[in-house]
Coordinates of C-alpha atoms and ligand atoms in Angstrom, one line a residue:
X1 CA 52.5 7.4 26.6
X2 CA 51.0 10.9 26.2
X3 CA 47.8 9.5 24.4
X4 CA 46.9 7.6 27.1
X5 CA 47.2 9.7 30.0
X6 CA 45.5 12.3 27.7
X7 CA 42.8 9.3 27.9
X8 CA 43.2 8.8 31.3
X9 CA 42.9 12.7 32.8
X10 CA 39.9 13.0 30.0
X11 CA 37.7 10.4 31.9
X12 CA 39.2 11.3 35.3
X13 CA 37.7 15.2 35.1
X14 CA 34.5 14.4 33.0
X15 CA 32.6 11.8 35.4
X16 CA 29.1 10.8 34.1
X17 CA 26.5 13.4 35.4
X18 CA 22.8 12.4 35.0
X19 CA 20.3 15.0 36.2
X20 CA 16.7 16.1 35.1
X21 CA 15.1 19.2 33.4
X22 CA 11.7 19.0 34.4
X23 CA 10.5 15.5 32.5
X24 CA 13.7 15.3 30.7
X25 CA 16.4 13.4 31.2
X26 CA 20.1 14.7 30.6
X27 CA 23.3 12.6 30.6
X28 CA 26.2 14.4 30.4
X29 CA 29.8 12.7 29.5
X30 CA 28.0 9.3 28.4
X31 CA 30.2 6.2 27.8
X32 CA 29.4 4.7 24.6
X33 CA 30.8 2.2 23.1
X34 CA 34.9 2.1 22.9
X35 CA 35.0 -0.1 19.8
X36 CA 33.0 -0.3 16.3
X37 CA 31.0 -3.4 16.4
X38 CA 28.7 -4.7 13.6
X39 CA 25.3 -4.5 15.3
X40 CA 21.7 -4.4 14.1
X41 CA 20.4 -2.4 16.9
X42 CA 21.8 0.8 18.1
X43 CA 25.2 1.1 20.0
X44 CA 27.1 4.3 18.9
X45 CA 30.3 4.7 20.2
X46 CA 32.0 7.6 21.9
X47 CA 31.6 10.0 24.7
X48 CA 28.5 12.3 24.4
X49 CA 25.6 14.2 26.3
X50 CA 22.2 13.0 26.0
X51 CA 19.2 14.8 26.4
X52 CA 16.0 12.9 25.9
X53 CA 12.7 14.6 25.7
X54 CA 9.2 13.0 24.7
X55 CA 9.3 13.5 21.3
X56 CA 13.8 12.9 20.5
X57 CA 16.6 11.6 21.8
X58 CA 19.4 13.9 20.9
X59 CA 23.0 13.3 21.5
X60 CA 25.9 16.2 21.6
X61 CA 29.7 15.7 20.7
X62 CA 31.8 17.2 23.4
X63 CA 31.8 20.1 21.6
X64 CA 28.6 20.6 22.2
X65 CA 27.5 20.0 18.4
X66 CA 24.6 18.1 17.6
X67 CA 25.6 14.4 16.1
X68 CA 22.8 12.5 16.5
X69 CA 19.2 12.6 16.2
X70 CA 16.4 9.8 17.3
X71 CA 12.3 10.6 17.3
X72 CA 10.3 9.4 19.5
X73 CA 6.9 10.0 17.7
X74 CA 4.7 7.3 17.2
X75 CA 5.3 8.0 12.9
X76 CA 9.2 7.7 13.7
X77 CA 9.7 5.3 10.5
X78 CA 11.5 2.5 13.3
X79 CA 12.5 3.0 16.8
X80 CA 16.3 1.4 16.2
X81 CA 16.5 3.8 13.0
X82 CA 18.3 7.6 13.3
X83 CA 20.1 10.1 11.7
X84 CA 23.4 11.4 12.2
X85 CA 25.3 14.3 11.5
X86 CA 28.9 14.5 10.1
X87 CA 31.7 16.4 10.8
X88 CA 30.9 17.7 7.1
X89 CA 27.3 18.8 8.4
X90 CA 25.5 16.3 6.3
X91 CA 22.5 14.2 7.4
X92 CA 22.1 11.0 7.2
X93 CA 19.7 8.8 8.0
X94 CA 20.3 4.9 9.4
X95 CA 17.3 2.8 8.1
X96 CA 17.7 -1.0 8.7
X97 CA 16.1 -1.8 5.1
X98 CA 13.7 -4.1 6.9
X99 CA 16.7 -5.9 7.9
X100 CA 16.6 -7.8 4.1
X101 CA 19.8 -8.2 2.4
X102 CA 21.8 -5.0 4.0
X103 CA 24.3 -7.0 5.8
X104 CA 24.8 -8.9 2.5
X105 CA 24.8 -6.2 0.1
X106 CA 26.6 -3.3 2.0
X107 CA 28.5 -5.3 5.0
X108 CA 27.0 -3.1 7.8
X109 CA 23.5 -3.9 8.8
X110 CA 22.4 -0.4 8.5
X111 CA 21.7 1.2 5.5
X112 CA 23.0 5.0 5.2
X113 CA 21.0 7.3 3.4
X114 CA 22.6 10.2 1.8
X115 CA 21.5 13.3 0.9
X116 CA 23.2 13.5 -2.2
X117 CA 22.8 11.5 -4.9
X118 CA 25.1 8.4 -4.7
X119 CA 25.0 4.4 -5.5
X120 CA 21.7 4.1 -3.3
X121 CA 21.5 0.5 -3.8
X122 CA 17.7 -0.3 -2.1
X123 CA 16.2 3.5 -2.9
X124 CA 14.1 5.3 -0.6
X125 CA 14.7 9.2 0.5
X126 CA 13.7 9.5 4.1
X127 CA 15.5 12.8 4.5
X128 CA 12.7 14.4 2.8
X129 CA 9.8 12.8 4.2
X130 CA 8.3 13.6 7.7
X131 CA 8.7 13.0 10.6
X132 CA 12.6 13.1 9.8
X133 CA 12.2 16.3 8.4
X134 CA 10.7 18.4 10.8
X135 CA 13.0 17.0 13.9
X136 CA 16.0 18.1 11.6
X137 CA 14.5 21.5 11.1
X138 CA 13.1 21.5 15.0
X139 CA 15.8 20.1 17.6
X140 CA 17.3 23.9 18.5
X141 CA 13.5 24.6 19.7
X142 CA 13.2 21.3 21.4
X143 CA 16.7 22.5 23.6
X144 CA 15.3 25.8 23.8
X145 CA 12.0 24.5 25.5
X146 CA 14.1 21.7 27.3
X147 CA 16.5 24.7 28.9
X148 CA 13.3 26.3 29.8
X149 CA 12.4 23.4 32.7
X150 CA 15.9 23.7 33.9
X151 CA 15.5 25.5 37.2
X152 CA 16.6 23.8 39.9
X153 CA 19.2 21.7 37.8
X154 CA 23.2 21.3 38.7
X155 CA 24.9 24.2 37.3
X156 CA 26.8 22.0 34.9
X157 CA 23.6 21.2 33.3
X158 CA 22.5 24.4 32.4
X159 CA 25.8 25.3 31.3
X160 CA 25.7 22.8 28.9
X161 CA 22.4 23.5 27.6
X162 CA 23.5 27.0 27.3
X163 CA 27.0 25.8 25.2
X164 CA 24.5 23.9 23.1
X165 CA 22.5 26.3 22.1
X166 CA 25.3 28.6 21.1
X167 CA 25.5 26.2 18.5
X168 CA 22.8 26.9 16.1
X169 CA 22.7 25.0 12.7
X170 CA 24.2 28.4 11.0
X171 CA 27.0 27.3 13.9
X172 CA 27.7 24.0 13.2
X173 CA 27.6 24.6 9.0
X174 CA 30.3 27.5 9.3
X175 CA 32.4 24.0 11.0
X176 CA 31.8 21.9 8.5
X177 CA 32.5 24.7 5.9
X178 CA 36.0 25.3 8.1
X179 CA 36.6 22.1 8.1
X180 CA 36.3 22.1 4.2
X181 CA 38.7 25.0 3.9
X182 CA 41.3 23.2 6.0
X183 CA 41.3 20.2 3.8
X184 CA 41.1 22.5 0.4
X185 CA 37.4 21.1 -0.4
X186 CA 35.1 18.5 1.1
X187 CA 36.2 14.7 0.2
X188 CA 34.0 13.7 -2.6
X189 CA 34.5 10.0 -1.4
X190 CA 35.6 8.2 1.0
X191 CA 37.1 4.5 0.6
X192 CA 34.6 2.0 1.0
X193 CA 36.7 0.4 4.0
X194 CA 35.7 3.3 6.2
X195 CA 32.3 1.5 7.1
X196 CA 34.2 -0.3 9.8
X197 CA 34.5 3.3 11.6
X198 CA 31.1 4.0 10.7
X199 CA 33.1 6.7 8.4
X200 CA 34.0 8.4 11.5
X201 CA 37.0 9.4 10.0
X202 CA 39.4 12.4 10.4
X203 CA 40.8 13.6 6.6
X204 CA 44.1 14.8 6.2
X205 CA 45.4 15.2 2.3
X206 CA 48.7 14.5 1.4
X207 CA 48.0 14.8 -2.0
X208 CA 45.6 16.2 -4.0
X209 CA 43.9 14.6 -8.3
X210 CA 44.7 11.0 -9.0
X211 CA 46.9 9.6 -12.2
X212 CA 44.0 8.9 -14.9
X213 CA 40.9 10.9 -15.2
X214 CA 38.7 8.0 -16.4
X215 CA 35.7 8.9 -18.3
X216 CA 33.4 7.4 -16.0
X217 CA 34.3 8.8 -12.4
X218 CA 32.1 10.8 -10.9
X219 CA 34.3 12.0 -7.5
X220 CA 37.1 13.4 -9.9
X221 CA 38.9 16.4 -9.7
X222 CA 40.5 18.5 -12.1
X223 CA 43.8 18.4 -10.9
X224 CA 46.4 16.7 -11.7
X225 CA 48.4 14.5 -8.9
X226 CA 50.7 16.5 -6.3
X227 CA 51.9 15.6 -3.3
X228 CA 52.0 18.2 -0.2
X229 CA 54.7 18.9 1.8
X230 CA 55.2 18.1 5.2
X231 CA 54.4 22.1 6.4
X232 CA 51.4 21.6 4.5
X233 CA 50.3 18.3 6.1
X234 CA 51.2 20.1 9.4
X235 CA 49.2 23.1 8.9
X236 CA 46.2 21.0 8.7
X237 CA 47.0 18.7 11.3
X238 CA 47.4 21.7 13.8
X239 CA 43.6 23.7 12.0
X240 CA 42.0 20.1 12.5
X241 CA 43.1 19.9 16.3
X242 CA 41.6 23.6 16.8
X243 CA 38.6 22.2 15.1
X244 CA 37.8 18.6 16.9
X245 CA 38.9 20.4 20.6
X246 CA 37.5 18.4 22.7
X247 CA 36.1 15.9 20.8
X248 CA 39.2 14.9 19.1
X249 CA 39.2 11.9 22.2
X250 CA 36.3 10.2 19.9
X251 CA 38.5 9.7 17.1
X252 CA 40.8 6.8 16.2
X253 CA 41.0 6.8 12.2
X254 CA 42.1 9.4 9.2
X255 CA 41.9 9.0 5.9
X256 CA 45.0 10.1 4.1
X257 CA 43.0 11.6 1.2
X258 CA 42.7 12.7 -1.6
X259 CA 42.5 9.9 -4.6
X260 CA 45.7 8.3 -4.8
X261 CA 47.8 8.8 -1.5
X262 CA 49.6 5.5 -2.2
X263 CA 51.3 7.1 -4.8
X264 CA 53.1 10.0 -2.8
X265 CA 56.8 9.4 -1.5
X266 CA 56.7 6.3 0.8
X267 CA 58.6 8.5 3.2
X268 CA 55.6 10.8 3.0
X269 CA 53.2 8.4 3.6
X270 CA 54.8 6.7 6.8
X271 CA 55.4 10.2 7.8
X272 CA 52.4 11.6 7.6
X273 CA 50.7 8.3 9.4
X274 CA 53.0 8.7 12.2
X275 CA 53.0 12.6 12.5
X276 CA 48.8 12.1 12.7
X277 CA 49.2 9.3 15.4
X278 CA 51.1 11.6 17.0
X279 CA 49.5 15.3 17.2
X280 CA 45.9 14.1 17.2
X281 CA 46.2 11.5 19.5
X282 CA 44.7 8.7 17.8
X283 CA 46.5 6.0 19.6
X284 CA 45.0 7.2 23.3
X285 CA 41.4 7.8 22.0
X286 CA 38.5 6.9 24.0
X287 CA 37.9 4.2 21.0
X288 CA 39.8 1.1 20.8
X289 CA 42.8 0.6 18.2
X290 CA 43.3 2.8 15.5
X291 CA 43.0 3.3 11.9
X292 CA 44.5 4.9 8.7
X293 CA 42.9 4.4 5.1
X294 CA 43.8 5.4 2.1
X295 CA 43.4 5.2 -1.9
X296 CA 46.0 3.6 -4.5
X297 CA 45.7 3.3 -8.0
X298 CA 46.7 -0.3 -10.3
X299 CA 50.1 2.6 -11.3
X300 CA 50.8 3.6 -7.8
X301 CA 50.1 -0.1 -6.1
X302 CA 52.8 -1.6 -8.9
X303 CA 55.5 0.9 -8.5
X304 CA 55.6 0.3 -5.0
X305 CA 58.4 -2.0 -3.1
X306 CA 57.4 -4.2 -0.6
X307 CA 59.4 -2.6 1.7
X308 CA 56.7 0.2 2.0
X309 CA 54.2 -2.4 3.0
X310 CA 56.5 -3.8 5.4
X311 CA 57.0 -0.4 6.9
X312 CA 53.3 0.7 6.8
X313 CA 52.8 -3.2 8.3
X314 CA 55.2 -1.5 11.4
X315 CA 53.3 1.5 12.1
X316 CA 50.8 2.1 14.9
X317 CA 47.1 1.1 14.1
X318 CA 45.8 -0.6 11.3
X319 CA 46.1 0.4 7.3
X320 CA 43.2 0.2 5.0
X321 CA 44.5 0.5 1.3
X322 CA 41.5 0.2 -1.4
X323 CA 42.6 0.2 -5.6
X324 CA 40.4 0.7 -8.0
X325 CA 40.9 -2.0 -10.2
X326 CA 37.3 -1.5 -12.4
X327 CA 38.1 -4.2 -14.7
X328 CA 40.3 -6.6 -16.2
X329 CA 38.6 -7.1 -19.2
X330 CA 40.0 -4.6 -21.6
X331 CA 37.1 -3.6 -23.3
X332 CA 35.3 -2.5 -20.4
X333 CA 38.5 -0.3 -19.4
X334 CA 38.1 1.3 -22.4
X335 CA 34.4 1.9 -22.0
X336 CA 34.8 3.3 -19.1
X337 CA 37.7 5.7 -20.7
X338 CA 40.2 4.3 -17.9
X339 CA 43.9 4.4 -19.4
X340 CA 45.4 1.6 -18.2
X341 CA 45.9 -2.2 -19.2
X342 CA 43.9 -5.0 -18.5
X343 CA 47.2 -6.9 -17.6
X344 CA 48.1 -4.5 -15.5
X345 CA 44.9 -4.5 -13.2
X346 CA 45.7 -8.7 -13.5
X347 CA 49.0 -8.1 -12.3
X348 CA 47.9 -5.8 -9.1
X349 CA 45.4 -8.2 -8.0
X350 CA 47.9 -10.8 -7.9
X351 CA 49.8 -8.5 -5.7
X352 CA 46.8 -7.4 -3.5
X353 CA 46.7 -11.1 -2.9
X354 CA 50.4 -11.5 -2.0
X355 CA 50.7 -8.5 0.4
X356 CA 47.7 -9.5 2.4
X357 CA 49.5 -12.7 2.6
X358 CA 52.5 -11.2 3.6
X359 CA 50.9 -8.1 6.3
X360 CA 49.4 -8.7 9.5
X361 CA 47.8 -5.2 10.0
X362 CA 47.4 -3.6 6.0
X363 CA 44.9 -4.8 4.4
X364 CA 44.6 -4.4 0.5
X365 CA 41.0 -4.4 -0.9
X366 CA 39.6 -3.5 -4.4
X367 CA 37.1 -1.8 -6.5
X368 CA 35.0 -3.3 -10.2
X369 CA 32.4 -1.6 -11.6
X370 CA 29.1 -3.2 -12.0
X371 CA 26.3 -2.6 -14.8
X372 CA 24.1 -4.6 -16.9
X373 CA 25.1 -2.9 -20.1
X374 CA 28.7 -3.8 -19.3
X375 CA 30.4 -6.2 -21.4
X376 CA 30.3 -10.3 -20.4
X377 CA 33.8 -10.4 -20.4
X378 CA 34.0 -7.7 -18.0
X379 CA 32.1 -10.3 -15.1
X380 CA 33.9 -13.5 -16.7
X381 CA 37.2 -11.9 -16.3
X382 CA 36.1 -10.6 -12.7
X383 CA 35.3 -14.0 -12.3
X384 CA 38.5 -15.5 -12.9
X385 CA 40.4 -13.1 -10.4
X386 CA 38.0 -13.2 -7.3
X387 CA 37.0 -17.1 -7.8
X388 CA 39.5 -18.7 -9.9
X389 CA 42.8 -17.1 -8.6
X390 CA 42.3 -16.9 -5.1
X391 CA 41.8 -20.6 -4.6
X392 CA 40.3 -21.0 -0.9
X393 CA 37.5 -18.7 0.5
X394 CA 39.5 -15.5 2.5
X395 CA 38.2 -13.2 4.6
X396 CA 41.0 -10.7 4.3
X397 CA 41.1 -8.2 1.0
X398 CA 37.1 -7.3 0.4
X399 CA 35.6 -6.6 -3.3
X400 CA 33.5 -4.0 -4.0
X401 CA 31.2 -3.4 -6.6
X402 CA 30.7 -0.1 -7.4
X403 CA 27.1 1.0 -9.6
X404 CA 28.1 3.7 -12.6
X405 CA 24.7 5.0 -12.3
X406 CA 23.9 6.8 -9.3
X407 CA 20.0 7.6 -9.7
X408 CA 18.6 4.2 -10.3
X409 CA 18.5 1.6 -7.7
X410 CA 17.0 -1.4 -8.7
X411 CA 16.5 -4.7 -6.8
X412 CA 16.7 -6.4 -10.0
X413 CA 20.5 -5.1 -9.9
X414 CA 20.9 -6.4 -6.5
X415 CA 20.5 -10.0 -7.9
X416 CA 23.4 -9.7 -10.0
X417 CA 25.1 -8.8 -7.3
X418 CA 24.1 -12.1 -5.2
X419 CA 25.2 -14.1 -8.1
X420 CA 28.6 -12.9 -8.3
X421 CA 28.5 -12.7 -4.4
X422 CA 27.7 -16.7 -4.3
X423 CA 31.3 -17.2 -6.6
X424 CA 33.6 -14.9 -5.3
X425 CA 35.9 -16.8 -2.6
X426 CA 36.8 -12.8 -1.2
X427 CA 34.0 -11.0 0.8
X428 CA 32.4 -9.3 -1.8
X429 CA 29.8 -6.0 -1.1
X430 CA 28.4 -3.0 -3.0
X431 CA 30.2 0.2 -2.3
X432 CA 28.4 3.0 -0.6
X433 CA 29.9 6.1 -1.7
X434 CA 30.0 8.7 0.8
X435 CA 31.3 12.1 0.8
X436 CA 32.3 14.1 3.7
Ligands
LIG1 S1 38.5 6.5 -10.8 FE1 40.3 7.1 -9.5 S2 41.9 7.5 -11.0 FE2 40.0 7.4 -12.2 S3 39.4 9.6 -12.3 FE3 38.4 8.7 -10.5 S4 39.7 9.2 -8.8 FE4 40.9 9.5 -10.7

């Protein structure tokens, strides 16, 4: 009830305002979209201020923080292509990949591109080419000569111009870096399911390290698994309110991070999905529905009763659990220095499959590895779980294949990918690995 007069009085006292600064145009309070659709044009979500000169489009959270970035110039690499900045402060850039294979590959039909090195499936780096470049380096002078035409504007206008350029880049870094120290570090990943939110996720740790320490991962940390406590959990749900002020309306999903939050206390968990729902809001955001996803491992999924899935199956919103399975082939597990059974990552497929059966609103997906030095059996063991097992084509419970090496895309790769795409009776995509 709260959430959605909080929804309500938001839209109430911040009406749409559209004015001019000189040539420019301004929009202030701008109603996106209010759910995440799949799309291959633009249609971002959210409410935000616009200001559109002749060489950018530039939107503004309601925080006045840059978010999103779109030139205008004639070398602009594609007019339905921008970049986008985090709530980490990273950049990245939406290219539709010549609109060849994204959907396919990644799901989405943009194609993000990081600028960090990750499982960049098609290549490419336009973060650090021009004209994408320079409009990163150059938007606070375009606002600055913008502000400059402003006489003779409503006095909302200029205050908002004058909000927005009290956040500088150095501004909105020291967020991200706040952010960071509220969370205890930046996620190195975020599950693969969060490309139905566009990542637009909120992250709240309830525990910190994962169970195994395999050889192969590469968005590890050193620690060893530890749930929080529920003043913990509340401390950052209070710093992350602070933080997302205003803006906190355009949210509807967290991530319960770090690597293996299906292994904390099921109490915990439900605990910490309701306390979020309740203290940030989620339920009466400007966007539709709401989300929570999380990591489990093959240990924490098979230790857990069904009864926690019925509960999470209860709670507001819907739940995204993703397991990293790797492989069922054991020679591969060991490979890739992962410590656990082969039937064991049989037996938590089977009961990925039974508790999507059996939940309306959790969804269970899974992670494999993929590489071409990887052992046959690895694939023909796959194989029998995603084809064999499942028995009609779903669409509930994704695969994704996740690259071990990070530098060295290769469309060659991708074919491999379209073959085991072509057998599996479960959506199957790459994963993008993204940090925030
Ligand atoms: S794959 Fe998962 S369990 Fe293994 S080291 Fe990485 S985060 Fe930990």
């Amino acid at each position: 009830m709260l959430e959605s007069i909080k929804n309500d009085q938001y839209c109430i006292s911040h009406a749409p305002l559209t004015d001019r600064c000189g040539p420019h145009s301004i929009k202030l309070f701008k109603r996106g979209n209010s759910h995440y659709e799949k799309v291959s044009y633009p249609r971002h979500c959210g409410i935000y201020h616009e200001i559109e000169s002749s060489r950018a489009v530039m939107h503004f959270n309601l925080n006045h923080q840059l978010i999103r970035l779109t030139g205008k110039q004639r070398d602009w690499p594609h007019p339905q292509e921008w970049l986008k900045r985090t709530i980490g402060n990273d950049w990245i850039y939406y290219s539709t990949g010549g609109y060849t294979g994204v959907f396919e590959t990644t799901g989405e039909f943009y194609l993000p591109n990081l600028p960090y090195s990750t499982n960049n499936h098609l290549g490419g780096k336009p973060l650090s080419q021009e004209p994408i470049r320079s409009l990163i380096d150059n938007w606070p002078e375009e606002i600055k000569n913008i502000s400059g035409h402003c006489n003779g504007s409503s006095e909302r206008v200029a205050q908002t111009l004058e909000k927005i350029m009290a956040c500088t880049p150095a501004v909105l870094a020291e967020k991200g870096n706040t952010l960071h120290q509220v969370i205890d570090g930046p996620v190195t990943v975020l599950p693969p399911d969060t490309r139905h939110v566009d990542y637009q996720v909120i992250p709240l740790n309830v525990s910190v390290g994962c169970l195994y320490k395999c050889g192969f991962c590469r968005v590890k940390n050193n620690r060893g698994f530890a749930e929080l406590s529920v003043d913990q959990i509340d401390y950052q749900l209070v710093r992350i309110r602070e933080l997302l002020a205003a803006d906190l309306i355009n949210f509807n999903s967290i991530f319960l991070g770090q690597h293996d939050a299906l292994n904390c206390d099921p109490r915990l968990i439900c605990n910490a999905i309701e306390r979020a729902h309740h203290k940030l809001g989620l339920s009466g955001s400007y966007i539709d529905g709401s989300n929570t996803f999380l990591f489990g491992s093959v240990g924490s999924l098979l230790s857990a009763d069904t009864e926690l899935f019925d509960d999470l199956d209860l709670l507001p919103g819907r739940i995204f659990i993703n397991i990293g399975l790797e492989s069922a082939d054991q020679s591969t597990l060991d490979i890739l220095e992962k410590p656990l059974l082969a039937a064991d990552v049989t037996a938590a497929f089977s009961k990925i499959q039974s508790i999507n059966k059996r939940c309306s609103s959790v969804e269970v997906t899974a992670n494999f590895v993929t590489d071409p030095e990887l052992p046959d059996n690895h694939y023909r063991t796959m194989l029998e779980l995603i084809r064999d097992q499942v028995g009609s084509p779903r669409d509930k419970g994704c695969i994704y294949l996740s690259q071990l090496r990070f530098d060295d895309p290769s469309r060659a790769r991708l074919f491999d990918f379209y073959k085991l795409k072509r057998l599996s009776r479960l959506p199957l995509f790459m994963y993008t690995i993204q940090r925030l």
